[in-house]
Structures are given as structure tokens and as C-alpha cells.
mmCIF file of C-alpha atoms and ligand atoms in Angstrom:
data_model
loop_
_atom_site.group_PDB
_atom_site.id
_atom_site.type_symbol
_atom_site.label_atom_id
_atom_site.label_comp_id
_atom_site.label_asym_id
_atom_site.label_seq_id
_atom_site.Cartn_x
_atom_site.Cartn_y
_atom_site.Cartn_z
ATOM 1 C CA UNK C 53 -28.990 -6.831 57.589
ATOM 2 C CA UNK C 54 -29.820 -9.722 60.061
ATOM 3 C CA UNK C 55 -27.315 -9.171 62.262
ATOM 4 C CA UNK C 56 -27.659 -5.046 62.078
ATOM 5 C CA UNK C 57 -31.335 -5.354 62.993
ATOM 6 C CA UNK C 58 -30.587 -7.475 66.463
ATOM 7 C CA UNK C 59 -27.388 -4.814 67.348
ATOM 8 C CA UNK C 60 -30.051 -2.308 66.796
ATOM 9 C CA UNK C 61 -32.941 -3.732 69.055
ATOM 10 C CA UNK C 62 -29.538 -4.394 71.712
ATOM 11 C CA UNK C 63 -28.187 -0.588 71.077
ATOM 12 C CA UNK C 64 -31.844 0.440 71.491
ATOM 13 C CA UNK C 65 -32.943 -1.601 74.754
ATOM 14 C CA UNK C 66 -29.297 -0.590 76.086
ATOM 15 C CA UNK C 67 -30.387 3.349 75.832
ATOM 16 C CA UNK C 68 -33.437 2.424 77.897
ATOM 17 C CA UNK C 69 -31.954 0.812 80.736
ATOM 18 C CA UNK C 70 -28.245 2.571 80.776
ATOM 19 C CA UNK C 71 -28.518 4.047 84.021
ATOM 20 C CA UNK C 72 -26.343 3.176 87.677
ATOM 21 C CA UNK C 73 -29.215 1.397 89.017
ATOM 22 C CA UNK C 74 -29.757 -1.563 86.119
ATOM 23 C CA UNK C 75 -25.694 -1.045 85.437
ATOM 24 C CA UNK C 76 -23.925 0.254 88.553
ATOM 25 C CA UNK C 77 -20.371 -2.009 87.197
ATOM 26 C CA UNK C 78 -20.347 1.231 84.412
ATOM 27 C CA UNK C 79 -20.460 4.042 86.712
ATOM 28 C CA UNK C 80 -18.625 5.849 89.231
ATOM 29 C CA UNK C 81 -20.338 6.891 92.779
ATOM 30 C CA UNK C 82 -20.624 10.520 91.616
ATOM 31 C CA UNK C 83 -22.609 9.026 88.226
ATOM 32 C CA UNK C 84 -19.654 9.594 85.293
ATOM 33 C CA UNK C 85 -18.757 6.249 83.899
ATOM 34 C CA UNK C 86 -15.832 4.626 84.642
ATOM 35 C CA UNK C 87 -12.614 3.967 82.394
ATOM 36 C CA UNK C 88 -13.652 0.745 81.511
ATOM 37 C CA UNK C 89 -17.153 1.198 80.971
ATOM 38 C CA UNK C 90 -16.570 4.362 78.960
ATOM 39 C CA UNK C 91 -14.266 2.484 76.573
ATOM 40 C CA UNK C 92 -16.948 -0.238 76.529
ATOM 41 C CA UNK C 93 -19.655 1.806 75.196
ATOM 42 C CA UNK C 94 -17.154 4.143 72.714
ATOM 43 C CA UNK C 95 -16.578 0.684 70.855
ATOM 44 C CA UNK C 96 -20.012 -0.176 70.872
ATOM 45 C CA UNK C 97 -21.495 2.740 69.448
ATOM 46 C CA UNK C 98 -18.680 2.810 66.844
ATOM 47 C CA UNK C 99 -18.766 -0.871 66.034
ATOM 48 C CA UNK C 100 -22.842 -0.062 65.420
ATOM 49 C CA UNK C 101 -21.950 3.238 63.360
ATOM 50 C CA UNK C 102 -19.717 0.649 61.451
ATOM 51 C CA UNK C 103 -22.378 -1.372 60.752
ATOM 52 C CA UNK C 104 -25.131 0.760 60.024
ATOM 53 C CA UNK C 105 -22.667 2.158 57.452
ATOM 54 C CA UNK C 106 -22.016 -0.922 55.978
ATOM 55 C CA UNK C 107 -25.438 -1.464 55.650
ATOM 56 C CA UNK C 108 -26.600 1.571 54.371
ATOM 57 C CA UNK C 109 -23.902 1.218 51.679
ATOM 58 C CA UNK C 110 -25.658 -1.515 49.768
ATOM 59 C CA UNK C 111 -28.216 0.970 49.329
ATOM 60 C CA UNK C 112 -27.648 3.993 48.113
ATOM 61 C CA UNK C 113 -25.467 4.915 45.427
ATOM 62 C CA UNK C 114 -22.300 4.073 46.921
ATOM 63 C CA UNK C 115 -22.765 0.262 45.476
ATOM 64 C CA UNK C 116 -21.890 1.212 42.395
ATOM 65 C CA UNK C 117 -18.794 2.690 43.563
ATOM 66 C CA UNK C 118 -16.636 -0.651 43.033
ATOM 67 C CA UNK C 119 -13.933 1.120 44.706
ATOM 68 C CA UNK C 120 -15.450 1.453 47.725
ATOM 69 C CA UNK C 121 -17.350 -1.731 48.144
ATOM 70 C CA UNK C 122 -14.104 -3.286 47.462
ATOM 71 C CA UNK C 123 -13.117 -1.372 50.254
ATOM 72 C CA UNK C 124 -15.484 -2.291 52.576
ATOM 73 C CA UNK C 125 -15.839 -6.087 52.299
ATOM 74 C CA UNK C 126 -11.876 -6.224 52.167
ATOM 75 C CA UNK C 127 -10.535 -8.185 55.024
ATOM 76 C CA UNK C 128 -8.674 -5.295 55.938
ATOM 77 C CA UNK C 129 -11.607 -3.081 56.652
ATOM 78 C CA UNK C 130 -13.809 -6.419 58.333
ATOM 79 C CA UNK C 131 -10.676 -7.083 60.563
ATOM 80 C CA UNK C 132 -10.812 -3.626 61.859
ATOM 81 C CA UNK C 133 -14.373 -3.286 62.148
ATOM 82 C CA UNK C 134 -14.853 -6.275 64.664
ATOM 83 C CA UNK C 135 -11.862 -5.034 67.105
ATOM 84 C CA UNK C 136 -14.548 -2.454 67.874
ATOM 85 C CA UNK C 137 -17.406 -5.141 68.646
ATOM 86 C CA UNK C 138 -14.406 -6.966 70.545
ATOM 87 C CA UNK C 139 -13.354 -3.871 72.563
ATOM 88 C CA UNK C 140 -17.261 -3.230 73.586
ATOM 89 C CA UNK C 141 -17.665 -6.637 75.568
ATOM 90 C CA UNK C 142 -13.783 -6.856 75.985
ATOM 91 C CA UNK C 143 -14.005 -4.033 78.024
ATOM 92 C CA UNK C 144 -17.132 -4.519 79.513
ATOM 93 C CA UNK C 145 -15.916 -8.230 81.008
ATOM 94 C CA UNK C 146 -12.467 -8.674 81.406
ATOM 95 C CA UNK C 147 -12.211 -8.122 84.936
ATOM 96 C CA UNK C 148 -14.730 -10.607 85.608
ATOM 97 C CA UNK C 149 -14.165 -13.239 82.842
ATOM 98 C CA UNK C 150 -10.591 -14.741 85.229
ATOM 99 C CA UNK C 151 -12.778 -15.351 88.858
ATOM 100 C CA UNK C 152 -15.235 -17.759 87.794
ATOM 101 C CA UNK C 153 -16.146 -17.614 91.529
ATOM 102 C CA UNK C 154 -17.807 -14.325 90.576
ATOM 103 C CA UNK C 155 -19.948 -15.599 87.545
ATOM 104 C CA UNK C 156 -23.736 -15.742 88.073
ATOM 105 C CA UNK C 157 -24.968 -19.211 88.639
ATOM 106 C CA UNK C 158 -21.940 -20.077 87.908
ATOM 107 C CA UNK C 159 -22.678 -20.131 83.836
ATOM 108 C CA UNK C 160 -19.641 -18.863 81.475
ATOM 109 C CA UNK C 161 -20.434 -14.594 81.215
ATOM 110 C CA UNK C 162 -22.163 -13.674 78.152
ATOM 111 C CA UNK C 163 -19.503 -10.772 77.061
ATOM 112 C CA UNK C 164 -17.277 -14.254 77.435
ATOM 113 C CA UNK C 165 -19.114 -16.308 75.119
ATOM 114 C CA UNK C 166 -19.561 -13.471 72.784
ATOM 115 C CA UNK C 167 -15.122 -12.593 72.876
ATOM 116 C CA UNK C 168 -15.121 -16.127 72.215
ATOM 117 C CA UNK C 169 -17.090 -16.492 69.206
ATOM 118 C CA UNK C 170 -15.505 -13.151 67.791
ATOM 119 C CA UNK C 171 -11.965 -14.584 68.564
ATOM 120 C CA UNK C 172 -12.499 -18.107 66.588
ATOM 121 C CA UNK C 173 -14.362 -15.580 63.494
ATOM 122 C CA UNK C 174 -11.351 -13.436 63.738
ATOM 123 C CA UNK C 175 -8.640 -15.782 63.398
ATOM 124 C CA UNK C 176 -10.859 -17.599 60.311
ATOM 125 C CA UNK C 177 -10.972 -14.274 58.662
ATOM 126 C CA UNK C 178 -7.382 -13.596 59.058
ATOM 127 C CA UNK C 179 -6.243 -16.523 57.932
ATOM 128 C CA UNK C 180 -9.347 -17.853 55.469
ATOM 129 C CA UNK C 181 -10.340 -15.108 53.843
ATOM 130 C CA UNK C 182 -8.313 -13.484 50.802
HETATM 131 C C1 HEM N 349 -25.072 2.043 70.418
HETATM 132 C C2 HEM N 349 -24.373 0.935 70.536
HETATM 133 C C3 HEM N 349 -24.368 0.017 71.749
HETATM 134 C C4 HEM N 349 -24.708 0.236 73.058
HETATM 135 C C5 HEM N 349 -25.212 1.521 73.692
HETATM 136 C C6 HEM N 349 -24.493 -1.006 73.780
HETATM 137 C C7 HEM N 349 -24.687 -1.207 75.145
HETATM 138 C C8 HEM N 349 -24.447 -2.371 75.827
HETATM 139 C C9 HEM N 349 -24.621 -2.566 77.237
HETATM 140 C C10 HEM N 349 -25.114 -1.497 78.213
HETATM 141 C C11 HEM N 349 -24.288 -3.830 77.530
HETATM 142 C C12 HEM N 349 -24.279 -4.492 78.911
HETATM 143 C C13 HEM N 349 -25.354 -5.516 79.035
HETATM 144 C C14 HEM N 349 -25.214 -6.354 80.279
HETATM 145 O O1 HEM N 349 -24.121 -6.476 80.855
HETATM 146 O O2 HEM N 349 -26.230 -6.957 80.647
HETATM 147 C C15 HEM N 349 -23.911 -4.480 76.299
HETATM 148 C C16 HEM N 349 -23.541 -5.794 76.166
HETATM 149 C C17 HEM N 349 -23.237 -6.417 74.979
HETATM 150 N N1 HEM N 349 -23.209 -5.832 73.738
HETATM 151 FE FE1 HEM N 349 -23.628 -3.930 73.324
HETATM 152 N N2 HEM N 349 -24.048 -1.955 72.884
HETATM 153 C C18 HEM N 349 -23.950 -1.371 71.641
HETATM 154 C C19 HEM N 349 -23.532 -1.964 70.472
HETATM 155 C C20 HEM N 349 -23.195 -3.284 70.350
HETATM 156 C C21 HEM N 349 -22.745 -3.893 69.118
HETATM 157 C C22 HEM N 349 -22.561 -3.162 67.768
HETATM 158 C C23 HEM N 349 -22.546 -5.220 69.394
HETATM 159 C C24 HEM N 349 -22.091 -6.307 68.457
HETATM 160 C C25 HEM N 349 -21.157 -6.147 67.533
HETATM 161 C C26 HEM N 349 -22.853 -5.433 70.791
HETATM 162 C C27 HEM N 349 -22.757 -6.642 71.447
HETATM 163 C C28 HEM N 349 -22.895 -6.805 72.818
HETATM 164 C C29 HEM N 349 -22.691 -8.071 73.504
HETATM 165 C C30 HEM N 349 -22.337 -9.407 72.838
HETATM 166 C C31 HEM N 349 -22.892 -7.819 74.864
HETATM 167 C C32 HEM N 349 -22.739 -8.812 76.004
HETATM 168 C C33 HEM N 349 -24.039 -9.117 76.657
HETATM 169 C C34 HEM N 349 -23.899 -9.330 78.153
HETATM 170 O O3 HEM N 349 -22.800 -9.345 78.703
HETATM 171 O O4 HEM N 349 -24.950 -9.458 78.785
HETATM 172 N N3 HEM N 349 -23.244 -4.237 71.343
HETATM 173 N N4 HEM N 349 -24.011 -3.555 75.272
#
């Protein structure tokens, strides 16, 4: 619940500011977005769907469908779910993440940091949890 409340005050500060002027690395000259940042925001908004699923599950009558819950706290479904919080910042930094001549101030990028910390919680996942 935590962590869907802060991806929700992100998501929701994100549709404020998502224009070429605050984000110009997202967009093309003519105003489309690019490759990139189009596949950038596609796994964003579906790793926050995700989420706000899962969420929402715990709450309505769907936790007493031990099927399903089953389901969705299986390490199967978890695994799969993060690739799409991976693929938002993966996308959104690569490019940048290999010239550390490039990096603001010269401190690590943030979408860095954040691959990072989903990369070490992956691979504990994959190979901790049964
Ligand atoms: C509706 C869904 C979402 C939208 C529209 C969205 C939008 C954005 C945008 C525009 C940025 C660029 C910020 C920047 O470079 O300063 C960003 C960065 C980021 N987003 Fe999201 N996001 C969404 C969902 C998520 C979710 C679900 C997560 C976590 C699982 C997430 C985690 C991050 C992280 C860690 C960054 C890197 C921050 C940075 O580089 O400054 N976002 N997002």
C-alpha cells in the first residue's frame, strides 16, 4: 500500500509536468514521443495498473479467491510484474547510464540507482523466494 501510494503521487506529478519543455529527452521535434520514451512510459503505466491491481485485490472480494491470491503473490506473477517497473526507467536511462561524462553533477542517474535496486530484488526473488 506504501509503496502504491508514492508510485501514485510519482504517476500523478509525472501527468503534470509531461510535456517537451520539463522532458524534451521523451519527445521528438514535431512533439510525438520518441521510441524510447514511448516504451518508457507504456511500462510505467502498466507496472502502476499492476500495482493498483494488486492492491485493490486485498480488498474486494477477490481475497477470498485463494486461487487467485495464490496467483498473484506467486513468484511467477511478482517476477513479471517488476520487468515492467524495470522497462520504465530501463528505457528511460540506458543511453545515458554508460557516459558518466553526461551525468548531472556528476552523481550516479536516479533511473540508475533505481535498475540497480530492482536488479539485486530481482535476483533475491528468483532465487530466495519459493
Ligand atoms: C502512470 C504511470 C507512470 C508515469 C506516467 C511515470 C512517469 C515518469 C516520468 C515522466 C519519469 C521521468 C522523471 C525524470 O527523468 O525526472 C519517471 C521516472 C521514474 N519513474 Fe515513473 N512513471 C509511472 C509509473 C512508475 C512506476 C509504477 C514506478 C515504480 C515501479 C516508477 C518509477 C520511476 C523511477 C524510479 C523513475 C526514475 C526517476 C528519475 O530518473 O528521475 N514510475 N516516471
Amino acid at each position: 500500500m506504501t509503496g502504491f501510494l508514492l508510485v501514485l503521487i510519482h504517476a500523478l506529478m509525472s501527468f503534470v509536468l509531461f510535456s517537451p519543455g520539463t522532458y524534451g529527452k521523451f519527445f521528438e521535434t514535431d512533439g510525438t514521443l520518441t521510441l524510447l520514451g514511448g516504451l518508457s512510459m507504456l511500462g510505467g503505466v502498466l507496472a502502476f495498473v499492476v500495482l493498483w491491481g494488486y492492491n485493490t485485490s486485498f480488498q474486494t472480494f477477490l481475497r477470498e479467491d485463494k486461487a487467485f491470491i495464490q496467483f498473484i503473490t506467486s513468484r511467477t506473477f511478482l517476477l513479471w510484474a517488476m520487468l515492467l517497473g524495470a522497462s520504465h526507467v530501463f528505457f528511460m536511462g540506458y543511453e545515458g547510464w554508460l557516459s558518466p561524462a553526461g551525468w548531472h553533477g556528476g552523481i550516479l542517474p536516479v533511473s540508475l540507482v533505481a535498475f540497480a535496486f530492482l536488479a539485486i530484488v530481482y535476483i533475491v526473488n528468483l532465487l530466495g523466494r519459493k
